[in-house]
Amino acid sequence: MRPAMNTITIRFRALLPMTNSKPLENGQLIVERGRIREVFSDTRSPVEGELIDLSDCLVIPGFVNAHCHLSLSALKWQVPRRSGFTAWVKSVVEKNELVSWENRVHALHAQAKVMARSGVTALVDYIPQAKFIMEYSRLPFRQTLLLEVLGFLPSLIEPIVENLELTLKQNVNGSGMTKLGLAPHAPYSVAPKLFREVKRLADKYKCPLSCHVAEFPEELQFLQDGSGDIRDFLKERAMFDDDWNPPASSPARYLDSMGVLESLAAIHLNLADADIDLLKSKKVKAVFCPQSTRWFRRDKYMPVRDLLDLGMVVGLGTDSLASSESLNFLDEIRAAEEMLIDVSREEILRMATRGGAETVGMDCGVIEKGRPADLTGFRLRGQLNDWCSVPFEPGRGKADFVMVDGKKVF
């Protein structure tokens, strides 16, 4: 008999493992030292350690928010919708510069609770400065924190790279719950040499790389001929490099020409239809942000069905409250269903769990032996056979059980 110390028995009505296995019914799983030891369709075995009775619940892997800017949470309802992306960026920059550290931290923690309550157990976040790492470490999530990199001027490259490497060195081992990665912001905001340096650091420290790619028309125009609102914005902020030559190519091909596309976690991909084969060949992972995409009223957005049919990894993210009405992940999956009429609920749940984890190599998003016990439970409201429909039910605003690393969040 194994010792009961650090052991938990969880009974469930149904369980979606998000592996290739079928749903399990009327079973239980054993959690030991934060990891899943056993999962089986049988409630007759003796209870080991603490019993958590979820026999009236569906249990799934905790949601993975695969793209967020949680540090912008103080901007909720502060940034109006704009007809152009660059006008929106200006508004975000102006409003964000006025937020105090105290208010930023307060909003960050408040919105983290919203995410956790909706079933999120893992977070992939763009952080603007290394000083946020300590604040994020207090959140109830398994985390991949991506150091956001901006710098279009050659004179900025050396100090930026030095600071990035110092941060990576100081956190190279990290904790089991927090890992670092790098996020060159976008093709229009990072100099080519800086892109290559960031990729070098990612390879050296074996950390994930993420970037906003093919998000809006102004981006495509800027990369084609160097003109338009983005050029004007960079010049206004004294950030434009007069020696930069536009590549006259798509964002994906531009990144590939610099050697940074391989295994990239690409955010948005609203205008990347022509480059799908290239993305596939470079093992690019994609993150779709439904509410943010809808907030901008995009006419075109990520061709999720095509990416899934090619076997590509696709995750779901909330983006920030500067371009979304909610960080509640149940709102996110319902928005995904409304927008992706040719994608099933099962596929959306897979994107919201396993897919999100795989975008940055996190060891979660599935329920199977040896994996972390990151779990979310939803109390059933009646007799059901279509277990995938439970989280999508209208009016369901929160999860009924959340566990991260074998510890109950609530």
Coordinates of C-alpha atoms in Angstrom, one line a residue:
M1 CA 0.0 0.0 0.0
R2 CA 1.4 3.4 -1.0
P3 CA 1.7 6.0 1.7
A4 CA -1.2 8.5 1.7
M5 CA 1.1 11.5 2.2
N6 CA 0.6 14.0 -0.7
T7 CA -1.9 11.6 -2.3
I8 CA -5.4 12.6 -3.4
T9 CA -8.2 10.5 -4.9
I10 CA -10.5 12.4 -7.2
R11 CA -13.8 10.8 -8.3
F12 CA -15.5 12.0 -11.5
R13 CA -18.7 11.5 -13.5
A14 CA -16.8 12.0 -16.8
L15 CA -13.3 12.9 -17.8
L16 CA -11.9 14.2 -21.1
P17 CA -8.2 13.4 -21.2
M18 CA -7.5 15.4 -24.4
T19 CA -5.2 12.6 -25.5
N20 CA -6.1 10.1 -28.2
S21 CA -8.0 8.2 -25.5
K22 CA -11.8 8.2 -25.3
P23 CA -13.8 9.9 -22.5
L24 CA -13.9 8.0 -19.2
E25 CA -17.0 7.7 -17.2
N26 CA -17.7 7.0 -13.5
G27 CA -14.0 6.7 -12.5
Q28 CA -11.3 8.2 -10.4
L29 CA -7.8 9.4 -10.7
I30 CA -5.0 9.4 -8.2
V31 CA -2.8 12.4 -7.7
E32 CA 0.6 11.9 -6.0
R33 CA 3.0 14.7 -5.3
G34 CA 1.3 17.0 -7.8
R35 CA 1.2 14.5 -10.6
I36 CA -1.3 12.1 -12.0
R37 CA -0.4 8.5 -10.9
E38 CA -3.4 6.6 -12.3
V39 CA -6.6 7.2 -14.1
F40 CA -9.3 4.5 -14.4
S41 CA -13.0 3.9 -15.0
D42 CA -13.7 2.4 -11.6
T43 CA -14.8 3.9 -8.3
R44 CA -14.6 0.6 -6.3
S45 CA -10.9 0.9 -5.5
P46 CA -9.9 2.1 -2.0
V47 CA -9.6 5.8 -1.5
E48 CA -6.0 6.9 -1.1
G49 CA -5.2 10.0 0.9
E50 CA -7.7 12.9 0.7
L51 CA -10.9 12.2 -1.3
I52 CA -12.2 14.9 -3.6
D53 CA -15.7 13.9 -4.8
L54 CA -16.4 15.3 -8.2
S55 CA -18.8 12.5 -9.1
D56 CA -21.3 15.0 -10.4
C57 CA -18.7 16.8 -12.5
L58 CA -17.0 16.7 -15.9
V59 CA -13.2 16.9 -15.4
I60 CA -10.9 18.2 -18.1
P61 CA -7.3 19.4 -18.3
G62 CA -7.1 23.0 -17.0
F63 CA -7.3 25.6 -19.8
V64 CA -4.1 27.0 -21.2
N65 CA -4.3 30.7 -22.0
A66 CA -1.7 30.6 -24.8
H67 CA -1.4 34.4 -25.4
C68 CA -2.0 37.2 -22.9
H69 CA -0.8 40.7 -21.9
L70 CA -2.0 40.5 -18.3
S71 CA 0.0 43.6 -17.4
L72 CA -2.3 45.7 -19.5
S73 CA -5.4 44.8 -17.4
A74 CA -5.6 48.3 -16.0
L75 CA -6.6 49.5 -19.5
K76 CA -10.0 47.7 -19.4
W77 CA -12.6 50.0 -21.0
Q78 CA -9.9 52.7 -21.4
V79 CA -9.0 52.1 -25.0
P80 CA -11.8 52.8 -27.6
R81 CA -12.1 50.8 -30.7
R82 CA -10.4 52.4 -33.7
S83 CA -10.8 52.1 -37.4
G84 CA -7.1 51.6 -37.9
F85 CA -4.7 49.5 -35.9
T86 CA -2.0 52.2 -35.6
A87 CA -4.5 54.6 -34.1
W88 CA -5.3 51.9 -31.5
V89 CA -1.6 51.4 -30.8
K90 CA -1.2 55.1 -30.1
S91 CA -4.1 55.1 -27.7
V92 CA -2.8 52.1 -25.9
V93 CA 0.7 53.6 -25.5
E94 CA -0.7 56.9 -24.3
K95 CA -3.1 55.3 -21.8
N96 CA -0.6 52.8 -20.6
E97 CA 2.1 55.4 -19.8
L98 CA -0.4 57.0 -17.3
V99 CA -1.0 53.8 -15.3
S100 CA 0.8 53.7 -11.9
W101 CA 2.7 50.6 -10.8
E102 CA 0.2 50.1 -7.9
N103 CA -2.8 50.2 -10.2
R104 CA -1.2 48.0 -12.7
V105 CA -0.4 45.3 -10.1
H106 CA -3.9 45.5 -8.6
A107 CA -5.5 45.0 -12.0
L108 CA -3.1 42.2 -12.9
H109 CA -4.1 40.2 -9.8
A110 CA -7.8 41.0 -10.1
Q111 CA -7.9 39.7 -13.7
A112 CA -5.8 36.7 -12.8
K113 CA -8.5 35.7 -10.5
V114 CA -11.1 36.0 -13.3
M115 CA -9.0 33.7 -15.5
A116 CA -8.4 31.2 -12.7
R117 CA -12.1 31.1 -11.8
S118 CA -12.9 30.3 -15.4
G119 CA -10.7 27.3 -15.4
V120 CA -7.3 28.6 -16.6
T121 CA -4.4 26.7 -15.0
A122 CA -1.6 27.7 -17.3
L123 CA -0.6 31.1 -18.7
V124 CA 1.6 32.2 -21.6
D125 CA 2.1 35.9 -21.2
Y126 CA 4.1 38.7 -22.9
I127 CA 5.7 40.7 -20.0
P128 CA 7.1 44.1 -20.8
Q129 CA 9.9 44.2 -18.2
A130 CA 11.8 41.6 -16.1
K131 CA 10.5 43.2 -12.8
F132 CA 7.1 41.6 -13.5
I133 CA 8.5 38.1 -13.0
M134 CA 8.2 38.4 -9.2
E135 CA 4.6 39.6 -9.4
Y136 CA 3.6 36.8 -11.8
S137 CA 5.2 34.2 -9.5
R138 CA 2.4 35.0 -7.0
L139 CA -0.3 34.0 -9.5
P140 CA -2.0 30.5 -9.3
F141 CA -0.8 29.3 -12.7
R142 CA 1.8 27.2 -14.4
Q143 CA 3.5 29.9 -16.5
T144 CA 5.6 30.6 -19.5
L145 CA 6.6 34.3 -19.3
L146 CA 7.8 35.7 -22.6
L147 CA 10.1 38.8 -22.3
E148 CA 8.7 41.2 -24.9
V149 CA 11.3 42.8 -27.1
L150 CA 10.8 46.0 -29.0
G151 CA 13.6 47.9 -30.8
F152 CA 13.7 49.1 -34.4
L153 CA 16.9 51.3 -34.1
P154 CA 20.3 49.6 -34.4
S155 CA 21.6 51.7 -31.5
L156 CA 19.2 49.9 -29.2
I157 CA 20.3 46.3 -30.1
E158 CA 23.3 45.8 -27.9
P159 CA 21.8 47.0 -24.6
I160 CA 18.6 45.1 -25.2
V161 CA 20.4 41.9 -25.9
E162 CA 22.6 42.4 -22.8
N163 CA 19.6 42.9 -20.6
L164 CA 17.8 39.9 -22.0
E165 CA 20.7 37.6 -21.5
L166 CA 21.2 38.8 -18.0
T167 CA 17.6 38.1 -17.2
L168 CA 17.8 34.6 -18.8
K169 CA 21.0 33.8 -16.9
Q170 CA 19.5 34.8 -13.6
N171 CA 16.4 32.7 -14.2
V172 CA 17.9 29.9 -16.2
N173 CA 16.8 27.2 -13.8
G174 CA 13.6 28.9 -12.7
S175 CA 11.0 27.2 -10.7
G176 CA 9.0 24.2 -11.9
M177 CA 5.9 26.5 -12.3
T178 CA 7.6 29.4 -14.2
K179 CA 9.7 29.3 -17.3
L180 CA 11.0 32.2 -19.4
G181 CA 10.9 32.7 -23.2
L182 CA 11.4 35.5 -25.6
A183 CA 8.9 37.5 -27.7
P184 CA 10.2 39.8 -30.4
H185 CA 7.0 41.9 -30.6
A186 CA 6.3 42.0 -34.4
P187 CA 8.0 42.3 -37.8
Y188 CA 7.4 46.1 -37.8
S189 CA 8.7 46.8 -34.3
V190 CA 12.0 44.8 -34.1
A191 CA 15.1 45.4 -36.2
P192 CA 16.3 42.5 -38.4
K193 CA 19.6 42.2 -36.4
L194 CA 17.7 42.2 -33.1
F195 CA 15.4 39.4 -34.4
R196 CA 18.4 37.3 -35.1
E197 CA 20.0 38.0 -31.8
V198 CA 16.8 37.1 -29.9
K199 CA 16.7 33.9 -31.9
R200 CA 20.3 33.2 -30.9
L201 CA 19.4 33.6 -27.3
A202 CA 16.3 31.4 -27.6
D203 CA 18.5 28.7 -29.0
K204 CA 21.2 29.1 -26.5
Y205 CA 18.9 29.0 -23.5
K206 CA 16.5 26.5 -25.1
C207 CA 13.5 28.7 -24.5
P208 CA 10.4 29.3 -26.7
L209 CA 10.1 32.2 -29.1
S210 CA 6.8 34.0 -29.9
C211 CA 5.8 36.9 -32.2
H212 CA 2.7 38.7 -33.4
V213 CA 2.6 37.8 -37.2
A214 CA 0.4 39.0 -40.1
E215 CA -2.1 40.7 -37.8
F216 CA -3.4 43.6 -39.8
P217 CA -3.2 45.3 -43.3
E218 CA -0.9 48.1 -42.2
E219 CA 1.8 45.6 -41.3
L220 CA 1.7 44.1 -44.8
Q221 CA 1.9 47.5 -46.4
F222 CA 4.9 48.5 -44.2
L223 CA 6.8 45.3 -45.1
Q224 CA 6.0 45.7 -48.8
D225 CA 7.2 49.3 -49.4
G226 CA 8.0 50.9 -46.0
S227 CA 5.1 53.3 -46.2
G228 CA 1.9 54.0 -44.3
D229 CA 0.8 54.5 -40.8
I230 CA 3.4 52.3 -39.2
R231 CA 6.2 54.3 -40.7
D232 CA 4.6 57.5 -39.5
F233 CA 4.1 56.1 -36.0
L234 CA 7.7 55.0 -35.7
K235 CA 8.9 58.4 -37.0
E236 CA 6.7 60.2 -34.5
R237 CA 8.4 58.3 -31.7
A238 CA 11.9 58.7 -33.2
M239 CA 12.1 54.9 -33.6
F240 CA 12.4 54.6 -37.4
D241 CA 15.6 53.4 -38.9
D242 CA 16.2 55.4 -42.2
D243 CA 18.6 52.7 -43.3
W244 CA 16.1 49.9 -43.1
N245 CA 15.0 48.5 -46.4
P246 CA 11.5 46.9 -46.7
P247 CA 11.7 43.3 -47.6
A248 CA 8.8 43.4 -50.1
S249 CA 7.5 40.2 -48.8
S250 CA 4.9 38.8 -46.4
P251 CA 5.5 38.8 -42.6
A252 CA 6.1 35.0 -42.5
R253 CA 8.6 35.1 -45.4
Y254 CA 10.3 38.1 -43.9
L255 CA 10.8 36.2 -40.6
D256 CA 11.9 33.1 -42.5
S257 CA 14.6 35.2 -44.4
M258 CA 16.0 36.1 -41.0
G259 CA 16.0 32.5 -39.8
V260 CA 13.6 33.1 -37.0
L261 CA 10.4 31.3 -38.3
E262 CA 11.4 27.8 -37.3
S263 CA 9.2 26.5 -34.4
L264 CA 7.9 30.0 -33.8
A265 CA 4.7 30.5 -31.8
A266 CA 2.9 32.9 -34.1
I267 CA 0.1 35.0 -32.7
H268 CA -3.0 36.0 -34.8
L269 CA -2.0 35.1 -38.4
N270 CA -5.0 36.9 -39.7
L271 CA -3.5 37.5 -43.1
A272 CA -1.3 34.5 -43.6
D273 CA -3.4 32.3 -45.9
A274 CA -0.8 32.4 -48.7
D275 CA 1.9 31.2 -46.4
I276 CA 0.3 28.2 -44.8
D277 CA 2.5 25.7 -46.5
L278 CA 5.6 27.6 -45.4
L279 CA 4.3 27.8 -41.8
K280 CA 3.7 24.1 -41.8
S281 CA 7.1 23.3 -43.2
K282 CA 8.8 25.4 -40.5
K283 CA 6.7 23.8 -37.7
V284 CA 5.2 27.1 -36.7
K285 CA 2.6 26.9 -33.9
A286 CA -0.4 29.3 -34.0
V287 CA -2.4 31.1 -31.4
F288 CA -5.9 32.3 -32.2
C289 CA -7.4 35.1 -30.0
P290 CA -11.2 35.0 -30.7
Q291 CA -12.5 37.9 -28.6
S292 CA -9.6 40.2 -29.6
T293 CA -10.1 39.4 -33.3
R294 CA -13.8 40.1 -32.9
W295 CA -13.1 43.3 -31.0
F296 CA -11.2 44.6 -34.0
R297 CA -14.0 43.5 -36.3
R298 CA -11.6 41.7 -38.5
D299 CA -12.9 40.8 -42.0
K300 CA -10.2 38.1 -42.2
Y301 CA -8.8 36.0 -39.5
M302 CA -6.7 33.0 -38.8
P303 CA -7.7 30.1 -41.1
V304 CA -7.9 27.7 -38.1
R305 CA -9.7 24.9 -40.0
D306 CA -6.9 24.8 -42.6
L307 CA -4.2 24.8 -40.0
L308 CA -5.8 21.9 -38.1
D309 CA -6.3 19.9 -41.2
L310 CA -2.5 20.2 -41.8
G311 CA -1.9 18.9 -38.4
M312 CA -0.5 22.1 -37.0
V313 CA -0.6 23.0 -33.4
V314 CA -3.2 25.7 -32.6
G315 CA -3.8 27.2 -29.2
L316 CA -6.3 29.8 -27.8
G317 CA -5.5 33.1 -26.1
T318 CA -7.3 36.0 -24.6
D319 CA -4.9 38.7 -25.7
S320 CA -5.3 41.8 -23.4
L321 CA -8.1 43.9 -22.0
A322 CA -6.9 46.7 -24.2
S323 CA -8.5 44.8 -27.1
S324 CA -10.9 42.4 -25.4
E325 CA -13.9 42.6 -23.1
S326 CA -13.0 39.7 -20.9
L327 CA -10.2 37.4 -19.7
N328 CA -12.8 34.8 -18.8
F329 CA -11.7 31.7 -20.8
L330 CA -15.3 30.4 -21.0
D331 CA -16.1 33.5 -22.9
E332 CA -13.1 32.8 -25.1
I333 CA -14.1 29.2 -26.1
R334 CA -17.7 30.3 -26.8
A335 CA -16.4 33.2 -29.0
A336 CA -14.2 30.6 -30.8
E337 CA -17.3 28.5 -31.5
E338 CA -19.2 31.4 -32.9
M339 CA -16.4 32.4 -35.2
L340 CA -15.1 29.0 -36.2
I341 CA -18.3 27.4 -37.7
D342 CA -16.3 24.5 -39.2
V343 CA -14.4 23.6 -36.0
S344 CA -16.0 21.2 -33.5
R345 CA -16.3 21.8 -29.8
E346 CA -13.9 18.9 -29.2
E347 CA -11.3 20.6 -31.4
I348 CA -11.8 23.9 -29.6
L349 CA -11.4 22.2 -26.2
R350 CA -8.2 20.6 -27.6
M351 CA -7.0 24.0 -28.7
A352 CA -7.9 25.4 -25.3
T353 CA -5.9 22.8 -23.4
R354 CA -3.3 20.6 -25.2
G355 CA -2.9 22.9 -28.1
G356 CA -2.1 25.9 -26.0
A357 CA 0.5 23.9 -23.9
E358 CA 2.2 22.6 -27.1
T359 CA 2.7 26.1 -28.5
V360 CA 5.5 26.7 -26.0
G361 CA 6.3 23.2 -24.8
M362 CA 4.5 23.2 -21.5
D363 CA 4.1 19.9 -19.8
C364 CA 0.4 20.1 -19.2
G365 CA -2.9 20.3 -21.2
V366 CA -3.7 16.6 -21.0
I367 CA -4.7 14.1 -18.3
E368 CA -2.5 11.1 -18.3
K369 CA -0.1 9.2 -16.1
G370 CA 2.9 11.2 -15.1
R371 CA 1.6 14.6 -16.2
P372 CA 1.0 17.5 -13.8
A373 CA -2.4 17.4 -12.0
D374 CA -3.7 20.6 -13.6
L375 CA -7.4 20.0 -13.6
T376 CA -10.7 21.8 -14.1
G377 CA -14.2 20.5 -13.2
F378 CA -17.7 21.6 -14.2
R379 CA -20.7 20.4 -12.3
L380 CA -23.3 18.8 -14.6
R381 CA -26.7 20.3 -15.0
G382 CA -28.5 17.3 -16.3
Q383 CA -28.1 14.0 -18.2
L384 CA -25.5 14.3 -20.9
N385 CA -23.7 12.1 -23.3
D386 CA -21.9 14.9 -25.3
W387 CA -19.3 15.7 -22.7
C388 CA -17.6 18.3 -24.9
S389 CA -20.6 20.5 -24.7
V390 CA -20.5 21.1 -21.0
P391 CA -18.1 24.1 -20.9
F392 CA -19.9 25.8 -23.7
E393 CA -23.3 25.8 -22.0
P394 CA -24.9 29.3 -21.9
G395 CA -24.7 31.0 -18.6
R396 CA -21.8 29.0 -17.3
G397 CA -19.4 31.7 -16.2
K398 CA -17.0 29.8 -14.0
A399 CA -15.5 26.4 -13.3
D400 CA -16.6 24.5 -10.2
F401 CA -13.2 23.1 -9.4
V402 CA -9.7 24.1 -10.3
M403 CA -6.4 22.3 -9.3
V404 CA -2.9 23.3 -10.3
D405 CA 0.1 21.1 -9.7
G406 CA -2.0 18.9 -7.4
K407 CA -3.1 21.9 -5.2
K408 CA -6.7 23.1 -5.1
V409 CA -7.1 26.7 -6.3
F410 CA -10.7 26.7 -5.1

